[in-house]
Amino acid sequence: MKRGSFKQMKTTNKTLILNNIRQNEVTSRAQIAKDTSLTPPTVSTIVKELIEEKLVKETEELGISQGGRKPKLLVINEEGHLILGIDVSSKKISGIVINLNGQVVHRVEIKIVLPITKEQFTTKLFEVIELMKQYTDSISKELLGLGIAMNGVVDSENGISIFAPNLNLRDIPLKKIIEETYDINVLVENDVRAMVLGESWFNGNAEFDNLVLINLGYGVGSGIIIEGKLFRGNQGLAGEFGHMVIDYHNGLKCDCGNRGCIETLISGSAIEKRAIAEGIIAEHEGASDLKRLADNGNEQAVTLFQDIGRTLGTGLINVIHFINPDKILLSGGISNASDYLLPAVHEVINKSEMVSIVGEPIIEVSNKQENQAALGACSLFLEELFKN
Ligand SMILES: [Zn+2]
């Protein structure tokens, strides 16, 4: 595994030029100079470096002549570097290898069984990295880095998983232990935050400067992009949508210590408990069985999802009032029931006069949930490389 000299690669003018090429898709040195107000010699020098670093390449085709020779055209060298991304769930650790266009060129997966100790977890994690390394060594490409998407609270600045509730593990210095063993740059991020970044980079959502992703899984989380940048908050706690309190007086006690958090009502586990208590599904069944019942016309199941939709809508009204996003993406297993959830969500949101004045944001289910967190983990490096 060979580490690209990531830090040396990044200077302000380089980022400016790289971004210009990415945004234009195809461009020329003269056009870059015009767009960026850098001098033509500066552009030439930096483009030469970018080509040597395999981040940019010249196309076979030539551009249109402005008098004189036809200019050589430049594009991002999508095959020049690879990025590794890892997603850690409570059942498995999945790793993907992608090129700069976000195409998955290799995928590995190792199952894990709970309960798990810190040592057992890191052993499994290193097994996944080792498998990815075997692949990347076999094709000897330079690596931009390894991104890791972790559930729970993450210190992204130092690459530490502070608390991963799905594994019940604390204080794992992921960046440190991996960088000590392998010659690779490591970035760590909360999984849902990584997901929203991946949606922005790889799933056609780059045009939405203010984007919120709500993940409706076993727990409930969110990722927020504000003015084109991932928003983490002062200590990385931003986006705890699951712990938005919406039923302070009568709500159930939440794992976070508060009462009436939205997660206690709309998470996969909350829905399952409720459906079992109401006798709609059996003890051993889950949310997917409830969805199947709803699809078969079971009125109780449909009504339950509609009620969940109204609660979700109430939470989203708070998000809209607070952040005013262009778009809200829903993801995770429960989003599969969007046929029942979304009409109820819109019904609630339409009651907000403030929202009706400015218009409802786009609310839809993500159409690319496969490898979503791992792709997001990869996009952390694009964020670093392309953003000033
Ligand atoms: Zn809570």
Short mmCIF file of C-alpha atoms and ligand atoms in Angstrom, two decimals:
data_model
loop_
_atom_site.label_atom_id
_atom_site.label_comp_id
_atom_site.label_asym_id
_atom_site.label_seq_id
_atom_site.Cartn_x
_atom_site.Cartn_y
_atom_site.Cartn_z
CA MET A 1 0.00 0.00 0.00
CA LYS A 2 1.53 3.32 -1.01
CA ARG A 3 0.54 6.60 0.53
CA GLY A 4 0.15 9.58 -1.83
CA SER A 5 1.91 12.58 -0.28
CA PHE A 6 -1.48 14.01 0.51
CA LYS A 7 -0.45 16.99 2.60
CA GLN A 8 2.24 18.18 0.18
CA MET A 9 -0.25 17.76 -2.67
CA LYS A 10 -2.54 20.33 -1.21
CA THR A 11 -1.91 24.05 -1.59
CA THR A 12 -4.47 26.79 -1.99
CA ASN A 13 -3.75 27.41 -5.67
CA LYS A 14 -3.64 23.71 -6.38
CA THR A 15 -7.03 23.22 -4.78
CA LEU A 16 -8.36 26.18 -6.76
CA ILE A 17 -7.16 24.70 -10.05
CA LEU A 18 -8.23 21.17 -9.20
CA ASN A 19 -11.70 22.40 -8.33
CA ASN A 20 -11.89 24.41 -11.51
CA ILE A 21 -11.09 21.32 -13.58
CA ARG A 22 -13.59 19.21 -11.63
CA GLN A 23 -16.38 21.75 -11.97
CA ASN A 24 -15.81 22.31 -15.67
CA GLU A 25 -15.26 18.57 -16.29
CA VAL A 26 -13.07 19.44 -19.30
CA THR A 27 -11.02 22.61 -19.58
CA SER A 28 -7.73 24.08 -20.83
CA ARG A 29 -4.81 25.81 -19.14
CA ALA A 30 -5.79 29.15 -20.72
CA GLN A 31 -9.37 28.80 -19.48
CA ILE A 32 -8.19 27.96 -15.95
CA ALA A 33 -6.00 31.09 -15.94
CA LYS A 34 -9.02 33.13 -17.03
CA ASP A 35 -11.35 31.56 -14.44
CA THR A 36 -8.98 31.72 -11.48
CA SER A 37 -7.09 34.96 -12.27
CA LEU A 38 -3.81 33.08 -11.79
CA THR A 39 -1.01 33.84 -14.26
CA PRO A 40 -0.58 31.38 -17.17
CA PRO A 41 2.93 30.33 -15.96
CA THR A 42 1.56 29.59 -12.45
CA VAL A 43 -1.26 27.55 -13.95
CA SER A 44 1.20 25.63 -16.17
CA THR A 45 3.51 24.83 -13.25
CA ILE A 46 0.69 23.63 -11.00
CA VAL A 47 -1.02 21.64 -13.77
CA LYS A 48 2.33 19.92 -14.45
CA GLU A 49 2.51 18.95 -10.76
CA LEU A 50 -1.09 17.74 -10.77
CA ILE A 51 -0.39 15.57 -13.81
CA GLU A 52 2.74 14.13 -12.14
CA GLU A 53 0.68 13.42 -9.03
CA LYS A 54 -1.86 11.60 -11.23
CA LEU A 55 -4.74 13.81 -10.11
CA VAL A 56 -5.21 15.38 -13.55
CA LYS A 57 -4.62 14.08 -17.08
CA GLU A 58 -4.63 15.44 -20.61
CA THR A 59 -7.31 14.11 -22.95
CA GLU A 60 -6.62 12.62 -26.36
CA GLU A 61 -8.84 15.24 -27.97
CA LEU A 62 -7.62 18.80 -28.44
CA GLY A 63 -9.62 21.95 -27.71
CA ILE A 64 -10.68 24.70 -30.07
CA SER A 65 -7.86 26.98 -31.20
CA GLN A 66 -8.05 30.66 -30.22
CA GLY A 67 -5.46 31.35 -32.94
CA GLY A 68 -2.32 29.21 -32.92
CA ARG A 69 -2.10 25.62 -31.77
CA LYS A 70 -5.13 23.75 -30.50
CA PRO A 71 -4.91 23.60 -26.69
CA LYS A 72 -4.56 20.34 -24.77
CA LEU A 73 -7.59 19.63 -22.61
CA LEU A 74 -7.49 18.66 -18.98
CA VAL A 75 -9.74 16.35 -16.95
CA ILE A 76 -9.61 14.77 -13.49
CA ASN A 77 -7.59 11.55 -13.66
CA GLU A 78 -10.26 9.35 -12.10
CA GLU A 79 -8.12 6.21 -12.32
CA GLY A 80 -4.98 7.88 -10.95
CA HIS A 81 -5.78 7.30 -7.29
CA LEU A 82 -7.91 5.00 -5.23
CA ILE A 83 -9.70 5.70 -1.96
CA LEU A 84 -10.56 3.11 0.65
CA GLY A 85 -13.77 3.36 2.70
CA ILE A 86 -14.90 1.29 5.67
CA ASP A 87 -18.36 1.10 7.22
CA VAL A 88 -18.70 -0.49 10.64
CA SER A 89 -22.13 -1.83 11.55
CA SER A 90 -23.14 -4.06 14.45
CA LYS A 91 -23.16 -7.11 12.17
CA LYS A 92 -20.25 -6.57 9.78
CA ILE A 93 -17.31 -4.44 8.71
CA SER A 94 -17.48 -3.63 5.00
CA GLY A 95 -14.69 -2.12 2.98
CA ILE A 96 -14.79 -0.64 -0.51
CA VAL A 97 -12.14 0.58 -2.91
CA ILE A 98 -13.23 3.38 -5.25
CA ASN A 99 -11.74 5.57 -7.94
CA LEU A 100 -12.05 9.37 -7.94
CA ASN A 101 -15.42 9.14 -9.74
CA GLY A 102 -16.87 7.11 -6.89
CA GLN A 103 -17.00 3.82 -8.81
CA VAL A 104 -16.58 0.84 -6.50
CA VAL A 105 -13.78 -1.29 -7.96
CA HIS A 106 -13.49 -3.77 -5.08
CA ARG A 107 -15.51 -4.73 -2.02
CA VAL A 108 -14.77 -6.88 1.04
CA GLU A 109 -16.81 -7.80 4.08
CA ILE A 110 -16.19 -9.53 7.42
CA LYS A 111 -18.92 -10.49 9.85
CA ILE A 112 -18.70 -9.55 13.51
CA VAL A 113 -20.63 -10.96 16.45
CA LEU A 114 -21.69 -9.00 19.53
CA PRO A 115 -20.68 -8.61 22.30
CA ILE A 116 -17.23 -7.65 21.05
CA THR A 117 -14.16 -6.37 22.91
CA LYS A 118 -12.00 -3.52 21.66
CA GLU A 119 -9.20 -6.00 20.82
CA GLN A 120 -11.53 -8.34 18.95
CA PHE A 121 -12.95 -5.41 16.99
CA THR A 122 -9.57 -4.00 15.98
CA THR A 123 -8.42 -7.48 14.92
CA LYS A 124 -11.45 -7.75 12.59
CA LEU A 125 -10.90 -4.21 11.34
CA PHE A 126 -7.30 -4.99 10.45
CA GLU A 127 -8.45 -8.15 8.64
CA VAL A 128 -10.66 -5.96 6.42
CA ILE A 129 -7.81 -3.50 5.79
CA GLU A 130 -5.47 -6.40 5.00
CA LEU A 131 -7.94 -7.74 2.41
CA MET A 132 -8.22 -4.32 0.78
CA LYS A 133 -4.43 -3.96 0.86
CA GLN A 134 -4.02 -7.27 -0.98
CA TYR A 135 -6.19 -5.87 -3.76
CA THR A 136 -4.58 -2.41 -3.99
CA ASP A 137 -1.07 -3.90 -3.83
CA SER A 138 -1.98 -6.20 -6.72
CA ILE A 139 -2.78 -3.23 -8.95
CA SER A 140 -0.17 -0.88 -7.40
CA LYS A 141 -2.14 2.32 -7.50
CA GLU A 142 -1.57 5.28 -5.21
CA LEU A 143 -4.05 5.72 -2.40
CA LEU A 144 -5.52 9.00 -1.30
CA GLY A 145 -6.45 7.52 2.04
CA LEU A 146 -8.71 5.35 4.15
CA GLY A 147 -11.97 6.75 5.50
CA ILE A 148 -13.91 5.07 8.29
CA ALA A 149 -17.61 5.61 9.05
CA MET A 150 -18.39 4.85 12.69
CA ASN A 151 -21.69 4.82 14.51
CA GLY A 152 -22.01 7.24 17.41
CA VAL A 153 -19.78 10.01 18.70
CA VAL A 154 -16.57 10.56 16.75
CA ASP A 155 -13.69 12.97 17.27
CA SER A 156 -13.08 13.53 13.58
CA GLU A 157 -10.17 15.90 14.14
CA ASN A 158 -8.13 13.23 15.91
CA GLY A 159 -9.76 10.21 14.28
CA ILE A 160 -11.07 8.70 17.51
CA SER A 161 -14.28 6.72 17.93
CA ILE A 162 -15.34 8.14 21.31
CA PHE A 163 -18.46 6.03 21.73
CA ALA A 164 -19.93 3.53 19.29
CA PRO A 165 -23.30 2.54 20.81
CA ASN A 166 -23.90 -0.19 18.22
CA LEU A 167 -20.74 -2.00 19.38
CA ASN A 168 -20.85 -0.70 22.95
CA LEU A 169 -17.18 0.32 22.64
CA ARG A 170 -15.46 3.51 23.75
CA ASP A 171 -12.30 5.44 22.94
CA ILE A 172 -10.77 3.65 19.97
CA PRO A 173 -7.96 5.77 18.46
CA LEU A 174 -8.60 4.44 14.95
CA LYS A 175 -6.46 6.94 13.04
CA LYS A 176 -3.47 6.40 15.33
CA ILE A 177 -3.50 2.60 15.36
CA ILE A 178 -3.99 2.28 11.60
CA GLU A 179 -1.46 4.96 10.63
CA GLU A 180 1.09 3.28 12.94
CA THR A 181 0.68 0.02 11.06
CA TYR A 182 0.06 1.13 7.48
CA ASP A 183 1.52 3.89 5.35
CA ILE A 184 -1.85 5.49 4.72
CA ASN A 185 -3.78 8.63 5.75
CA VAL A 186 -6.85 7.90 7.83
CA LEU A 187 -9.97 9.99 8.44
CA VAL A 188 -12.81 8.96 10.74
CA GLU A 189 -16.34 10.34 10.74
CA ASN A 190 -19.74 9.60 12.20
CA ASP A 191 -21.53 7.26 9.78
CA VAL A 192 -24.59 9.39 9.03
CA ARG A 193 -22.45 12.47 8.61
CA ALA A 194 -20.31 10.51 6.14
CA MET A 195 -23.49 9.43 4.34
CA VAL A 196 -24.67 12.97 3.67
CA LEU A 197 -21.23 13.92 2.37
CA GLY A 198 -21.25 10.89 0.06
CA GLU A 199 -24.71 11.87 -1.22
CA SER A 200 -23.30 15.26 -2.07
CA TRP A 201 -20.20 13.92 -3.86
CA PHE A 202 -21.45 10.81 -5.57
CA ASN A 203 -25.22 10.89 -5.84
CA GLY A 204 -26.08 14.04 -7.73
CA ASN A 205 -26.78 16.15 -4.65
CA ALA A 206 -23.84 18.54 -5.02
CA GLU A 207 -26.15 21.33 -6.18
CA PHE A 208 -27.91 21.35 -2.80
CA ASP A 209 -25.84 23.63 -0.60
CA ASN A 210 -28.05 23.02 2.42
CA LEU A 211 -28.72 19.31 2.59
CA VAL A 212 -29.95 17.18 5.49
CA LEU A 213 -29.96 13.38 5.56
CA ILE A 214 -32.09 11.61 8.14
CA ASN A 215 -31.16 7.99 8.70
CA LEU A 216 -34.05 5.92 9.97
CA GLY A 217 -32.44 2.69 11.06
CA TYR A 218 -32.30 0.80 14.32
CA GLY A 219 -31.50 4.22 15.75
CA VAL A 220 -32.14 7.65 14.22
CA GLY A 221 -29.39 10.03 13.15
CA SER A 222 -28.76 12.83 10.71
CA GLY A 223 -26.02 14.49 8.70
CA ILE A 224 -26.05 18.14 7.75
CA ILE A 225 -24.38 20.07 4.96
CA ILE A 226 -24.60 23.84 5.38
CA GLU A 227 -23.47 26.18 2.62
CA GLY A 228 -21.75 23.30 0.86
CA LYS A 229 -19.77 22.10 3.86
CA LEU A 230 -20.26 19.26 6.29
CA PHE A 231 -21.48 20.69 9.59
CA ARG A 232 -20.09 19.05 12.71
CA GLY A 233 -20.78 21.61 15.42
CA ASN A 234 -18.33 22.72 18.06
CA GLN A 235 -17.66 19.28 19.54
CA GLY A 236 -19.04 17.06 16.80
CA LEU A 237 -22.46 16.70 18.35
CA ALA A 238 -24.41 18.48 15.60
CA GLY A 239 -27.07 16.46 13.82
CA GLU A 240 -28.39 14.48 16.78
CA PHE A 241 -31.85 14.53 15.23
CA GLY A 242 -32.72 11.30 17.07
CA HIS A 243 -32.48 13.13 20.37
CA MET A 244 -34.69 16.02 19.40
CA VAL A 245 -37.22 16.12 22.24
CA ILE A 246 -40.76 16.23 20.91
CA ASP A 247 -42.76 14.79 23.82
CA TYR A 248 -41.25 16.28 26.96
CA HIS A 249 -44.16 15.54 29.30
CA ASN A 250 -45.39 12.09 28.39
CA GLY A 251 -42.53 10.68 26.35
CA LEU A 252 -40.57 7.51 27.01
CA LYS A 253 -37.17 7.64 28.64
CA CYS A 254 -34.40 7.64 26.00
CA ASP A 255 -30.91 6.07 26.21
CA CYS A 256 -29.48 9.60 26.23
CA GLY A 257 -31.13 10.29 29.58
CA ASN A 258 -33.87 12.62 28.31
CA ARG A 259 -37.53 11.92 27.90
CA GLY A 260 -39.54 11.98 24.67
CA CYS A 261 -36.71 11.99 22.11
CA ILE A 262 -37.96 11.36 18.56
CA GLU A 263 -35.82 8.20 18.44
CA THR A 264 -38.02 6.61 21.13
CA LEU A 265 -40.93 6.91 18.68
CA ILE A 266 -39.67 6.43 15.12
CA SER A 267 -36.52 4.26 15.25
CA GLY A 268 -36.66 0.73 13.87
CA SER A 269 -36.49 -0.70 17.37
CA ALA A 270 -39.24 1.64 18.67
CA ILE A 271 -41.52 0.71 15.75
CA GLU A 272 -40.91 -3.00 16.32
CA LYS A 273 -41.68 -2.74 20.05
CA ARG A 274 -44.87 -0.83 19.35
CA ALA A 275 -46.05 -3.19 16.61
CA ILE A 276 -45.45 -6.17 18.91
CA ALA A 277 -47.25 -4.45 21.82
CA GLU A 278 -50.21 -3.70 19.54
CA GLY A 279 -50.28 -7.33 18.41
CA ILE A 280 -49.66 -6.49 14.74
CA ILE A 281 -46.48 -8.56 14.46
CA ALA A 282 -45.18 -11.48 16.52
CA GLU A 283 -42.36 -11.28 19.09
CA HIS A 284 -39.74 -12.64 16.67
CA GLU A 285 -40.79 -10.39 13.79
CA GLY A 286 -39.46 -6.95 12.85
CA ALA A 287 -40.08 -3.72 10.95
CA SER A 288 -39.69 -5.43 7.56
CA ASP A 289 -42.52 -7.82 8.50
CA LEU A 290 -44.65 -4.82 9.43
CA LYS A 291 -43.90 -3.28 6.04
CA ARG A 292 -44.87 -6.55 4.32
CA LEU A 293 -48.17 -6.55 6.22
CA ALA A 294 -48.84 -2.95 5.18
CA ASP A 295 -48.10 -3.86 1.55
CA ASN A 296 -50.65 -6.68 1.84
CA GLY A 297 -53.28 -4.21 2.98
CA ASN A 298 -53.18 -4.77 6.75
CA GLU A 299 -54.89 -1.62 8.02
CA GLN A 300 -53.30 -1.66 11.47
CA ALA A 301 -49.83 -1.78 9.90
CA VAL A 302 -50.68 1.05 7.49
CA THR A 303 -52.11 3.16 10.32
CA LEU A 304 -49.01 2.61 12.44
CA PHE A 305 -46.68 3.74 9.63
CA GLN A 306 -48.89 6.77 8.97
CA ASP A 307 -48.64 7.72 12.64
CA ILE A 308 -44.84 7.30 12.51
CA GLY A 309 -44.92 9.54 9.42
CA ARG A 310 -46.75 12.27 11.34
CA THR A 311 -44.17 12.09 14.15
CA LEU A 312 -41.34 12.20 11.60
CA GLY A 313 -43.08 15.18 9.95
CA THR A 314 -43.15 16.99 13.30
CA GLY A 315 -39.43 16.41 13.69
CA LEU A 316 -38.80 17.59 10.12
CA ILE A 317 -40.79 20.79 10.69
CA ASN A 318 -38.31 21.58 13.45
CA VAL A 319 -35.43 20.86 11.07
CA ILE A 320 -36.96 23.09 8.38
CA HIS A 321 -37.63 25.93 10.80
CA PHE A 322 -34.14 25.63 12.22
CA ILE A 323 -31.96 24.99 9.16
CA ASN A 324 -34.17 25.74 6.14
CA PRO A 325 -32.52 23.10 3.93
CA ASP A 326 -32.96 22.86 0.12
CA LYS A 327 -33.44 19.13 0.41
CA ILE A 328 -34.05 16.44 3.04
CA LEU A 329 -33.02 12.88 2.18
CA LEU A 330 -34.39 9.91 4.06
CA SER A 331 -32.30 6.78 4.37
CA GLY A 332 -32.11 3.55 6.37
CA GLY A 333 -34.39 0.52 6.64
CA ILE A 334 -37.50 2.39 7.80
CA SER A 335 -37.32 4.67 4.73
CA ASN A 336 -38.46 1.59 2.75
CA ALA A 337 -41.92 2.34 4.12
CA SER A 338 -41.89 5.79 2.48
CA ASP A 339 -45.15 5.07 0.60
CA TYR A 340 -46.92 5.26 3.97
CA LEU A 341 -44.61 7.72 5.73
CA LEU A 342 -44.27 10.50 3.15
CA PRO A 343 -47.95 11.46 2.67
CA ALA A 344 -48.22 11.82 6.47
CA VAL A 345 -44.95 13.80 6.59
CA HIS A 346 -46.25 16.26 3.95
CA GLU A 347 -49.61 16.50 5.70
CA VAL A 348 -47.90 17.69 8.90
CA ILE A 349 -45.41 19.99 7.18
CA ASN A 350 -48.15 21.65 5.11
CA LYS A 351 -49.70 22.89 8.33
CA SER A 352 -46.70 25.13 9.02
CA GLU A 353 -47.52 28.61 7.83
CA MET A 354 -43.87 29.61 7.78
CA VAL A 355 -42.98 26.65 5.56
CA SER A 356 -45.93 27.35 3.26
CA ILE A 357 -44.68 30.92 2.75
CA VAL A 358 -41.16 29.89 1.70
CA GLY A 359 -42.11 26.53 0.16
CA GLU A 360 -41.42 22.99 1.32
CA PRO A 361 -37.93 21.62 0.69
CA ILE A 362 -37.55 18.55 -1.51
CA ILE A 363 -38.10 15.51 0.70
CA GLU A 364 -37.20 12.16 -0.82
CA VAL A 365 -35.73 8.75 -0.10
CA SER A 366 -32.12 8.28 -1.16
CA ASN A 367 -31.92 6.11 -4.27
CA LYS A 368 -28.39 4.91 -3.54
CA GLN A 369 -28.28 3.28 -0.14
CA GLU A 370 -25.89 0.46 -1.05
CA ASN A 371 -22.42 1.18 0.37
CA GLN A 372 -23.76 4.60 1.41
CA ALA A 373 -21.69 5.06 4.58
CA ALA A 374 -18.53 3.53 3.08
CA LEU A 375 -18.80 5.82 0.03
CA GLY A 376 -19.31 8.69 2.45
CA ALA A 377 -16.15 7.67 4.29
CA CYS A 378 -14.26 7.80 0.96
CA SER A 379 -15.69 11.23 0.17
CA LEU A 380 -13.97 12.63 3.29
CA PHE A 381 -10.77 12.66 1.23
CA LEU A 382 -12.39 14.42 -1.72
CA GLU A 383 -13.72 17.00 0.73
CA GLU A 384 -10.15 17.48 2.01
CA LEU A 385 -8.61 17.56 -1.43
CA PHE A 386 -11.07 19.80 -3.22
CA LYS A 387 -12.24 22.17 -0.53
CA ASN A 388 -10.24 25.13 0.73
ZN ZN B 1 -32.45 10.82 23.46
#
